[in-house]
Tab-separated table of C-alpha atoms and ligand atoms in Angstrom:
chain	number	residue	atom	x	y	z
A	1	MET	CA	86.824	32.335	137.311
A	2	LYS	CA	90.289	33.596	138.248
A	3	LYS	CA	93.181	32.357	136.126
A	4	LEU	CA	96.256	31.114	138.005
A	5	SER	CA	99.581	30.227	136.392
A	6	PHE	CA	102.106	28.020	138.149
A	7	ILE	CA	105.464	28.524	136.484
A	8	PHE	CA	108.481	26.467	137.515
A	9	GLY	CA	111.524	24.721	136.168
A	10	THR	CA	113.482	22.540	138.572
A	11	ARG	CA	112.996	19.475	140.768
A	12	PRO	CA	112.607	21.281	144.108
A	13	GLU	CA	110.164	23.843	142.698
A	14	ALA	CA	108.044	21.006	141.307
A	15	ILE	CA	108.064	19.075	144.608
A	16	LYS	CA	107.100	22.163	146.597
A	17	LEU	CA	104.434	23.408	144.166
A	18	ALA	CA	102.825	20.025	143.456
A	19	PRO	CA	100.709	19.903	146.663
A	20	LEU	CA	99.572	23.482	146.050
A	21	ILE	CA	98.611	22.792	142.427
A	22	LEU	CA	96.650	19.725	143.517
A	23	GLU	CA	94.901	21.766	146.231
A	24	PHE	CA	93.968	24.612	143.836
A	25	LYS	CA	92.685	22.085	141.297
A	26	LYS	CA	90.075	20.989	143.864
A	27	ASN	CA	88.698	24.555	143.991
A	28	THR	CA	86.242	25.459	141.223
A	29	ASP	CA	86.762	29.217	141.707
A	30	PHE	CA	90.081	28.934	139.907
A	31	GLU	CA	91.374	27.913	136.499
A	32	VAL	CA	94.821	26.382	137.010
A	33	ASN	CA	97.431	26.509	134.265
A	34	VAL	CA	100.836	24.854	134.632
A	35	CYS	CA	103.790	26.133	132.604
A	36	VAL	CA	107.207	24.509	133.008
A	37	THR	CA	110.350	26.204	131.793
A	38	ALA	CA	112.057	22.801	132.117
A	39	GLN	CA	115.218	24.446	133.416
A	40	HIS	CA	115.664	20.822	134.543
A	41	ARG	CA	114.493	18.094	132.198
A	42	GLU	CA	114.817	14.537	133.559
A	43	MET	CA	114.776	15.604	137.217
A	44	LEU	CA	111.643	17.695	136.665
A	45	ASP	CA	109.840	14.952	134.762
A	46	GLN	CA	110.452	12.513	137.633
A	47	VAL	CA	108.437	14.781	139.946
A	48	LEU	CA	105.643	15.565	137.480
A	49	GLU	CA	105.159	11.850	136.949
A	50	ILE	CA	104.871	10.998	140.655
A	51	PHE	CA	102.350	13.771	141.347
A	52	GLU	CA	100.554	13.092	138.024
A	53	ILE	CA	100.838	16.715	136.900
A	54	ILE	CA	100.736	17.226	133.142
A	55	PRO	CA	101.982	20.706	132.180
A	56	ASP	CA	99.700	22.770	129.945
A	57	VAL	CA	102.783	24.407	128.449
A	58	ASP	CA	106.299	22.966	128.357
A	59	LEU	CA	108.955	25.450	127.238
A	60	ASN	CA	111.630	22.716	127.239
A	61	LEU	CA	114.522	25.138	127.802
A	62	MET	CA	117.247	22.997	129.418
A	63	GLN	CA	120.591	22.808	127.624
A	64	PRO	CA	123.533	20.709	128.838
A	65	ASN	CA	125.781	22.715	131.178
A	66	GLN	CA	123.699	25.853	130.644
A	67	THR	CA	125.044	29.223	131.814
A	68	LEU	CA	123.073	31.466	134.135
A	69	SER	CA	122.882	34.297	131.606
A	70	LYS	CA	121.750	32.180	128.652
A	71	LEU	CA	119.146	30.398	130.753
A	72	THR	CA	117.875	33.690	132.181
A	73	ALA	CA	117.561	35.188	128.706
A	74	LYS	CA	115.661	32.162	127.393
A	75	VAL	CA	113.276	32.089	130.347
A	76	ILE	CA	112.513	35.793	129.927
A	77	THR	CA	111.737	35.613	126.217
A	78	SER	CA	109.776	32.332	126.355
A	79	VAL	CA	107.721	33.192	129.435
A	80	ASP	CA	106.900	36.580	127.925
A	81	VAL	CA	105.152	34.800	125.029
A	82	TYR	CA	103.391	32.373	127.398
A	83	LEU	CA	102.031	35.176	129.607
A	84	GLU	CA	100.957	37.170	126.555
A	85	ASN	CA	98.915	34.174	125.384
A	86	TYR	CA	97.448	33.000	128.706
A	87	GLN	CA	96.966	36.354	130.515
A	88	PRO	CA	96.674	35.004	134.095
A	89	ASP	CA	95.337	37.046	137.015
A	90	LEU	CA	98.104	35.771	139.270
A	91	ILE	CA	101.286	33.770	138.838
A	92	PHE	CA	102.894	31.465	141.379
A	93	VAL	CA	106.636	30.964	141.703
A	94	GLN	CA	108.494	28.953	144.343
A	95	GLY	CA	111.898	29.445	145.904
A	96	ASP	CA	115.014	30.987	144.430
A	97	THR	CA	116.062	29.500	141.106
A	98	THR	CA	116.833	31.308	137.854
A	99	THR	CA	113.331	30.403	136.680
A	100	VAL	CA	111.812	32.105	139.737
A	101	PHE	CA	113.605	35.422	139.322
A	102	ALA	CA	113.310	35.580	135.524
A	103	VAL	CA	109.589	34.701	135.570
A	104	SER	CA	108.919	37.289	138.290
A	105	LEU	CA	110.661	39.959	136.253
A	106	VAL	CA	108.535	39.215	133.165
A	107	ALA	CA	105.334	39.137	135.223
A	108	PHE	CA	106.269	42.537	136.653
A	109	TYR	CA	106.836	43.917	133.150
A	110	LYS	CA	103.349	42.718	132.253
A	111	LYS	CA	101.837	44.043	135.520
A	112	ILE	CA	100.655	40.562	136.499
A	113	ARG	CA	100.506	39.908	140.237
A	114	ILE	CA	103.064	37.507	141.713
A	115	ALA	CA	102.647	35.044	144.586
A	116	HIS	CA	106.008	33.915	145.983
A	117	VAL	CA	105.984	30.603	147.838
A	118	GLU	CA	108.844	30.053	150.327
A	119	ALA	CA	109.555	33.759	150.664
A	120	GLY	CA	111.995	35.415	153.028
A	121	LEU	CA	114.821	32.886	153.304
A	122	ARG	CA	118.126	34.746	153.675
A	123	THR	CA	121.777	34.138	154.478
A	124	TRP	CA	122.591	37.851	153.992
A	125	ASN	CA	125.604	36.697	151.945
A	126	LYS	CA	125.394	37.778	148.309
A	127	TYR	CA	127.419	34.823	146.976
A	128	SER	CA	126.134	32.043	149.221
A	129	PRO	CA	124.115	30.313	148.039
A	130	PHE	CA	125.003	31.562	144.550
A	131	PRO	CA	122.983	32.799	142.737
A	132	GLU	CA	119.982	31.895	144.902
A	133	GLU	CA	120.386	34.525	147.633
A	134	ILE	CA	120.067	37.359	145.137
A	135	ASN	CA	117.299	35.582	143.203
A	136	ARG	CA	115.293	35.571	146.437
A	137	VAL	CA	115.966	39.190	147.291
A	138	LEU	CA	114.991	40.371	143.806
A	139	THR	CA	111.891	38.166	143.708
A	140	SER	CA	110.739	39.556	147.062
A	141	ARG	CA	111.078	43.058	145.639
A	142	LEU	CA	108.775	42.093	142.744
A	143	ALA	CA	106.204	39.883	144.503
A	144	ASP	CA	102.718	40.861	145.726
A	145	PHE	CA	101.985	37.901	148.024
A	146	HIS	CA	104.818	36.578	150.193
A	147	PHE	CA	104.206	33.112	151.663
A	148	ALA	CA	106.836	32.833	154.385
A	149	PRO	CA	107.445	29.356	155.816
A	150	THR	CA	108.472	30.520	159.306
A	151	GLU	CA	108.449	33.512	161.638
A	152	THR	CA	112.169	34.039	160.893
A	153	SER	CA	111.518	34.329	157.170
A	154	LYS	CA	108.725	36.844	157.832
A	155	GLU	CA	111.106	38.916	159.964
A	156	ASN	CA	113.678	38.864	157.154
A	157	LEU	CA	111.113	40.305	154.754
A	158	LEU	CA	110.011	43.010	157.214
A	159	ARG	CA	113.690	43.937	157.649
A	160	GLU	CA	113.840	44.588	153.879
A	161	GLY	CA	110.821	46.866	154.005
A	162	ILE	CA	108.235	44.451	152.594
A	163	ASN	CA	104.767	45.479	153.783
A	164	GLY	CA	103.635	43.208	156.642
A	165	LYS	CA	100.081	42.981	155.285
A	166	ASP	CA	101.399	41.143	152.207
A	167	ILE	CA	103.343	38.527	154.234
A	168	PHE	CA	101.659	35.321	155.392
A	169	ILE	CA	103.279	32.628	157.539
A	170	THR	CA	102.071	29.335	156.097
A	171	GLY	CA	104.739	26.703	156.787
A	172	ASN	CA	106.634	25.191	153.881
A	173	THR	CA	104.740	23.219	151.233
A	174	VAL	CA	107.678	20.770	151.202
A	175	ILE	CA	106.233	19.245	154.375
A	176	ASP	CA	102.857	18.837	152.611
A	177	ALA	CA	104.698	16.920	149.859
A	178	LEU	CA	106.717	14.921	152.371
A	179	PHE	CA	103.633	13.823	154.315
A	180	LEU	CA	101.974	12.695	151.066
A	181	ALA	CA	105.098	10.701	150.193
A	182	LYS	CA	105.526	9.296	153.708
A	183	GLU	CA	102.017	7.887	153.721
A	184	LYS	CA	102.625	6.207	150.368
A	185	ILE	CA	105.967	4.638	151.297
A	186	GLU	CA	104.675	3.392	154.646
A	187	ASN	CA	101.854	1.596	152.807
A	188	ASP	CA	103.982	0.274	149.982
A	189	PHE	CA	107.784	0.635	150.224
A	190	PRO	CA	109.011	1.385	146.693
A	191	ALA	CA	111.867	-0.305	144.845
A	192	ILE	CA	114.949	1.911	144.785
A	193	PRO	CA	116.389	2.034	141.254
A	194	GLY	CA	120.107	1.265	141.371
A	195	LEU	CA	120.044	-0.462	144.775
A	196	ALA	CA	119.607	-4.146	145.642
A	197	PRO	CA	116.128	-4.883	147.097
A	198	ASP	CA	117.635	-6.192	150.367
A	199	ILE	CA	120.053	-3.306	150.980
A	200	PHE	CA	118.189	-2.108	154.065
A	201	GLU	CA	117.728	-5.576	155.512
A	202	ASN	CA	121.238	-6.560	156.628
A	203	GLY	CA	121.388	-4.204	159.619
A	204	ASN	CA	124.186	-2.065	158.185
A	205	LYS	CA	124.082	1.669	158.746
A	206	ASN	CA	123.257	3.946	155.812
A	207	VAL	CA	124.522	7.421	155.023
A	208	LEU	CA	122.560	9.344	152.366
A	209	ILE	CA	124.523	11.945	150.415
A	210	THR	CA	123.369	14.686	148.015
A	211	GLY	CA	125.139	17.780	146.724
A	212	HIS	CA	124.870	20.323	143.948
A	213	ARG	CA	125.586	23.885	145.140
A	214	ARG	CA	127.435	26.067	142.650
A	215	GLU	CA	129.620	27.616	145.366
A	216	ASN	CA	130.947	24.087	146.101
A	217	PHE	CA	131.987	23.370	142.477
A	218	GLY	CA	135.694	22.624	142.018
A	219	ARG	CA	137.681	22.453	145.284
A	220	GLY	CA	134.537	22.065	147.451
A	221	PHE	CA	133.367	18.946	145.616
A	222	GLU	CA	136.875	17.475	145.598
A	223	GLN	CA	136.974	17.823	149.384
A	224	ILE	CA	133.499	16.336	149.764
A	225	CYS	CA	134.554	13.346	147.637
A	226	GLU	CA	137.783	12.922	149.612
A	227	ALA	CA	135.800	12.819	152.857
A	228	VAL	CA	133.286	10.271	151.518
A	229	ALA	CA	136.062	8.061	150.083
A	230	ASN	CA	137.926	8.085	153.422
A	231	LEU	CA	134.738	7.348	155.364
A	232	ALA	CA	133.855	4.432	153.084
A	233	GLN	CA	137.316	2.977	153.650
A	234	GLU	CA	137.206	3.450	157.441
A	235	PHE	CA	133.653	2.041	157.707
A	236	PRO	CA	133.417	-0.838	155.190
A	237	ASP	CA	130.110	-2.050	156.721
A	238	VAL	CA	128.341	1.281	156.224
A	239	ASN	CA	126.469	1.942	152.962
A	240	PHE	CA	127.102	5.364	151.448
A	241	ILE	CA	124.169	6.002	149.119
A	242	TYR	CA	124.624	8.913	146.743
A	243	PRO	CA	122.023	9.781	144.070
A	244	VAL	CA	124.201	12.026	141.932
A	245	HIS	CA	122.745	15.309	140.603
A	246	LEU	CA	122.899	15.498	136.784
A	247	ASN	CA	124.862	18.761	136.661
A	248	PRO	CA	128.133	17.881	134.849
A	249	ASN	CA	130.041	19.935	137.446
A	250	VAL	CA	128.838	17.394	140.006
A	251	GLN	CA	128.894	14.227	137.873
A	252	LYS	CA	132.520	14.663	136.850
A	253	PRO	CA	134.264	14.816	140.246
A	254	VAL	CA	131.887	12.358	141.917
A	255	ASN	CA	132.342	9.694	139.235
A	256	LYS	CA	136.086	10.327	139.117
A	257	TYR	CA	136.727	9.991	142.863
A	258	LEU	CA	133.947	7.761	144.193
A	259	SER	CA	133.194	5.048	141.661
A	260	HIS	CA	135.771	2.516	142.934
A	261	GLN	CA	134.597	1.564	146.440
A	262	LYS	CA	132.051	-1.186	146.809
A	263	ASN	CA	130.192	0.365	149.771
A	264	ILE	CA	129.652	3.660	147.882
A	265	TYR	CA	126.485	3.440	145.778
A	266	LEU	CA	126.523	6.112	143.085
A	267	ILE	CA	123.061	6.051	141.557
A	268	ASN	CA	120.969	8.254	139.281
A	269	PRO	CA	118.796	10.976	140.828
A	270	LEU	CA	115.835	9.225	142.411
A	271	GLY	CA	112.159	9.916	141.916
A	272	TYR	CA	110.615	11.658	144.914
A	273	LEU	CA	109.071	8.544	146.492
A	274	PRO	CA	112.209	6.388	146.304
A	275	PHE	CA	114.281	9.323	147.551
A	276	VAL	CA	112.048	9.872	150.560
A	277	ALA	CA	112.136	6.105	151.157
A	278	VAL	CA	115.961	6.093	151.244
A	279	MET	CA	115.941	9.106	153.589
A	280	TYR	CA	113.496	7.240	155.843
A	281	LYS	CA	115.869	4.260	156.040
A	282	SER	CA	119.057	6.293	156.434
A	283	ASP	CA	120.877	6.928	159.681
A	284	ILE	CA	122.685	10.112	158.660
A	285	VAL	CA	122.131	12.637	155.870
A	286	LEU	CA	125.084	14.519	154.398
A	287	THR	CA	123.921	17.246	152.031
A	288	ASP	CA	124.132	20.791	150.728
A	289	SER	CA	120.491	20.726	149.584
A	290	GLY	CA	117.893	23.184	150.801
A	291	GLY	CA	114.882	20.882	150.591
A	292	VAL	CA	116.645	17.932	152.197
A	293	GLN	CA	117.554	20.153	155.194
A	294	GLU	CA	113.827	20.762	155.624
A	295	GLU	CA	112.661	17.172	155.138
A	296	ALA	CA	115.163	15.030	157.051
A	297	PRO	CA	114.487	16.652	160.483
A	298	SER	CA	110.889	15.505	160.146
A	299	PHE	CA	112.155	11.890	160.148
A	300	GLY	CA	114.518	12.551	163.061
A	301	LYS	CA	117.598	12.033	160.885
A	302	PRO	CA	120.748	13.959	161.824
A	303	VAL	CA	121.702	16.224	158.921
A	304	LEU	CA	125.240	17.453	158.307
A	305	VAL	CA	125.129	20.395	155.908
A	306	MET	CA	128.155	20.844	153.673
A	307	ARG	CA	127.925	24.639	153.579
A	308	GLU	CA	129.320	27.551	155.586
A	309	ASN	CA	125.904	29.107	156.241
A	310	THR	CA	122.216	28.349	155.879
A	311	GLU	CA	119.031	30.260	155.204
A	312	ARG	CA	117.245	27.560	157.200
A	313	PRO	CA	118.453	28.189	160.786
A	314	GLU	CA	115.385	26.696	162.483
A	315	ALA	CA	116.553	23.050	162.397
A	316	VAL	CA	120.070	24.088	163.451
A	317	THR	CA	118.510	25.715	166.506
A	318	ALA	CA	116.421	22.589	167.094
A	319	GLY	CA	119.675	20.576	167.111
A	320	THR	CA	119.025	18.142	164.225
A	321	VAL	CA	121.040	20.009	161.604
A	322	LYS	CA	124.707	20.980	161.872
A	323	LEU	CA	126.774	23.066	159.454
A	324	VAL	CA	130.054	21.302	158.627
A	325	GLY	CA	131.318	23.213	155.564
A	326	THR	CA	133.361	21.450	152.896
A	327	ASP	CA	136.649	20.783	154.661
A	328	SER	CA	137.263	17.043	154.146
A	329	GLU	CA	138.695	16.409	157.635
A	330	LYS	CA	135.791	18.189	159.288
A	331	ILE	CA	133.210	16.206	157.265
A	332	PHE	CA	135.086	12.985	158.048
A	333	SER	CA	135.235	13.636	161.797
A	334	GLU	CA	131.592	14.774	162.099
A	335	VAL	CA	130.269	11.693	160.259
A	336	LYS	CA	132.625	9.450	162.245
A	337	THR	CA	131.305	10.888	165.520
A	338	LEU	CA	127.709	10.150	164.507
A	339	LEU	CA	128.632	6.620	163.406
A	340	THR	CA	130.571	5.734	166.554
A	341	ASN	CA	129.194	7.825	169.431
A	342	SER	CA	125.629	6.851	170.245
A	343	ALA	CA	125.147	9.702	172.722
A	344	ALA	CA	126.174	12.266	170.093
A	345	TYR	CA	123.858	10.539	167.608
A	346	SER	CA	120.902	10.572	170.009
A	347	ARG	CA	121.395	14.263	170.710
A	348	MET	CA	120.813	15.039	167.009
A	349	ALA	CA	118.222	12.387	166.151
A	350	ASN	CA	115.092	14.200	167.277
A	351	ALA	CA	112.068	14.377	165.010
A	352	VAL	CA	111.148	18.053	164.635
A	353	ASN	CA	109.042	19.929	162.095
A	354	PRO	CA	110.110	23.561	162.237
A	355	TYR	CA	109.186	24.036	158.572
A	356	GLY	CA	105.533	23.110	158.611
A	357	ASP	CA	102.672	20.867	159.613
A	358	GLY	CA	101.569	19.631	156.188
A	359	LEU	CA	98.831	22.266	155.815
A	360	ALA	CA	100.724	25.054	154.051
A	361	SER	CA	98.942	24.517	150.714
A	362	LYS	CA	95.504	24.688	152.314
A	363	ARG	CA	96.454	27.962	154.020
A	364	ILE	CA	97.711	29.465	150.770
A	365	VAL	CA	94.518	28.506	148.895
A	366	LYS	CA	92.428	30.102	151.637
A	367	ILE	CA	94.453	33.321	151.610
A	368	ILE	CA	94.256	33.623	147.824
A	369	SER	CA	90.516	32.813	147.814
A	370	GLU	CA	89.916	35.642	150.274
A	371	SER	CA	92.302	38.145	148.652
A	372	LEU	CA	91.976	37.747	144.897
A	373	THR	CA	89.201	40.029	143.774
B	401	LIG	C1	119.338	24.458	139.903
B	401	LIG	C2	119.094	25.783	140.626
B	401	LIG	C3	119.334	25.627	142.115
B	401	LIG	C4	118.553	24.462	142.684
B	401	LIG	C5	118.872	23.210	141.886
B	401	LIG	C6	118.041	22.059	142.364
B	401	LIG	C7	119.643	27.889	139.502
B	401	LIG	C8	120.702	28.826	139.105
B	401	LIG	N1	120.039	26.774	140.112
B	401	LIG	O1	120.711	24.156	139.980
B	401	LIG	O2	118.940	26.824	142.782
B	401	LIG	O3	118.898	24.299	144.035
B	401	LIG	O4	118.571	23.432	140.500
B	401	LIG	O5	118.554	20.833	141.918
B	401	LIG	O6	118.492	28.149	139.250
B	401	LIG	N2	120.863	18.705	134.237
B	401	LIG	C9	120.416	17.652	133.473
B	401	LIG	N3	119.141	17.176	133.689
B	401	LIG	C10	118.330	17.670	134.653
B	401	LIG	C11	118.803	18.731	135.447
B	401	LIG	C12	120.066	19.257	135.226
B	401	LIG	O7	121.109	17.164	132.612
B	401	LIG	O8	117.191	17.185	134.802
B	401	LIG	C13	122.217	19.264	133.986
B	401	LIG	C14	122.266	20.037	132.657
B	401	LIG	O9	123.533	19.864	132.088
B	401	LIG	C15	122.079	21.491	133.126
B	401	LIG	C16	122.869	21.461	134.405
B	401	LIG	O10	122.562	20.202	135.003
B	401	LIG	O11	122.542	22.435	132.199
B	401	LIG	C17	122.596	22.602	135.358
B	401	LIG	O12	121.207	22.777	135.590
B	401	LIG	P1	120.730	24.171	136.267
B	401	LIG	O13	119.258	24.106	136.507
B	401	LIG	O14	121.241	25.349	135.514
B	401	LIG	O15	121.505	24.207	137.640
B	401	LIG	P2	121.426	23.239	138.885
B	401	LIG	O16	122.815	23.067	139.365
B	401	LIG	O17	120.616	22.057	138.579
B	402	LIG	N1	115.255	14.732	145.808
B	402	LIG	C1	114.739	13.753	144.960
B	402	LIG	N2	115.607	12.853	144.388
B	402	LIG	C2	116.948	12.893	144.630
B	402	LIG	C3	117.461	13.907	145.471
B	402	LIG	C4	116.595	14.816	146.036
B	402	LIG	O1	113.523	13.693	144.737
B	402	LIG	O2	117.674	12.037	144.095
B	402	LIG	C5	114.330	15.726	146.388
B	402	LIG	C6	114.423	15.969	147.874
B	402	LIG	O3	113.551	15.118	148.589
B	402	LIG	C7	114.045	17.439	148.023
B	402	LIG	C8	114.461	18.049	146.692
B	402	LIG	O4	114.661	16.963	145.794
B	402	LIG	O5	112.646	17.607	148.149
B	402	LIG	C9	115.712	18.846	146.843
B	402	LIG	O6	116.228	19.141	145.587
B	402	LIG	P1	117.697	19.694	145.385
B	402	LIG	O7	118.564	19.254	146.491
B	402	LIG	O8	118.080	19.360	144.002
B	402	LIG	O9	117.476	21.275	145.431
B	402	LIG	P2	117.442	22.367	146.613
B	402	LIG	O10	116.415	21.957	147.599
B	402	LIG	O11	118.822	22.442	147.193
B	402	LIG	O12	117.100	23.622	145.900
C-alpha cells in the first residue's frame, strides 16, 4: 500500500484538498495521512470540521501576527520530523502559501516525491501577490506531479521549462468543494453566524466583501475601507456583508473604519458552508481572494477584484470578473455601476466555470493510481 501525506496549513488549502483527501480515502490502494502545520488555527479548524477531516498530526504552529521568516523556519523544522517519522511515498501540497513552499523544500531534501495541486498560476510579478507568486515558482521547481487547473496554467509551467509529461490539466479542486457545498446549502440553507436569520428575505441587495492580501496592507486597506464606507452611506438599503479575516493587519483598519454604519455587517470568518451560502445570496462580490475569484463565477455573481493583476485570467476573459485595484474612487464607481445599471450588471452576471467541472479530485486519484509504482 502506497503512503500518501497531505500537508497543509491554511483555510484555502484545506478547502481545496478536502475533496481530494475524501476521494483518496475511498481507494484501498493508498494509506492516507493528514498533517496540518496549522499556519492558520481557527480558520483551518472551521474547514476540517465541515469536511469531517481529523488530522493524524497537528503541528499547531500559528502564532499571532507571525512573520514569514519565523513561520517558514518552524514549518521546515517541524515537517522534517514528521516526514522522518511517517516516510510517505508521495506528499501533496496545494497552492502557494508559506506552508506549501516550506513543505516542498523539506520533501525535496528528503527525496520524497511531491504532487502540487493548483500548479502553474502566475502573474509574472515577483511582489504581487506577495509572497505567493514566488512560493508558486519555487514549488513548481521542486514538484514531481503538477496538477494544473487550466490550459493557461499548463502553458505557464511549460514556459518555465517544466517537463510536459509531468503536467496534468485537471480543473481546480475548489469547484469539487463548491459543488459539495452547493448541494448541501440547496437542501438545507445554513444559519449565518453574525447575521439575522431574515437578512436575505427583505429584497435588499447584498454585497459580499473579503480581503487579506499582504500587498494591500496599510494604504490599500485604508482605501478599500473608505470605498466601502462611502458606498454604505450612498446605498443605505444595500447590505455590505464582510466576514473579516483574522490577520491583525486586516482586523485593525476594518474595525477602525467600518464598525459604525448599520448596513455594514462586520462578522467573524465564516465556516465554508455559511460562506458559500452568503455568496449564493449575494448580488456582487468585492474581494482580493484567490479562491473566491474561482467560486463566485460559478454562481454567476459579478466579482470585482481589489488587485492590480490576477493569476486567474480565465474569468476576466469570460467577463464575470473585473480588476478594480485599490483606489477608493474606482472601487466606489465600479460597485455603484453594478448597483444602479442593470445592463452593466447583466453583462457580468453570467454563470461560468472556467476553473473546473467538479471532477478534478477524481482525475488526480486516477493519475496517481496509474503513475505511482
Ligand atoms: C495566508 C497565506 C496566503 C493565503 C491566506 C488565506 C502565506 C504567506 N499567506 O495569509 O497566501 O491566501 O493565508 O487566508 O502563506 N490568524 C488567526 N487565526 C487564523 C488565521 C490567521 O489569528 O485562523 C492571524 C494570526 O495573527 C496570524 C495572522 O493572521 O499570525 C497571519 O496568518 P498567515 O497565515 O501568516 O497569513 P495570512 O494573511 O492569513
Ligand atoms: N472562505 C470561507 N469563509 C470566509 C471567507 C472565505 O470559508 O469567511 C472560503 C472561500 O469560499 C474560499 C476560501 O475561503 O474557498 C478563500 O480563502 P482566502 O480568501 O482566505 O484565501 P485565498 O483563496 O486568497 O488564498
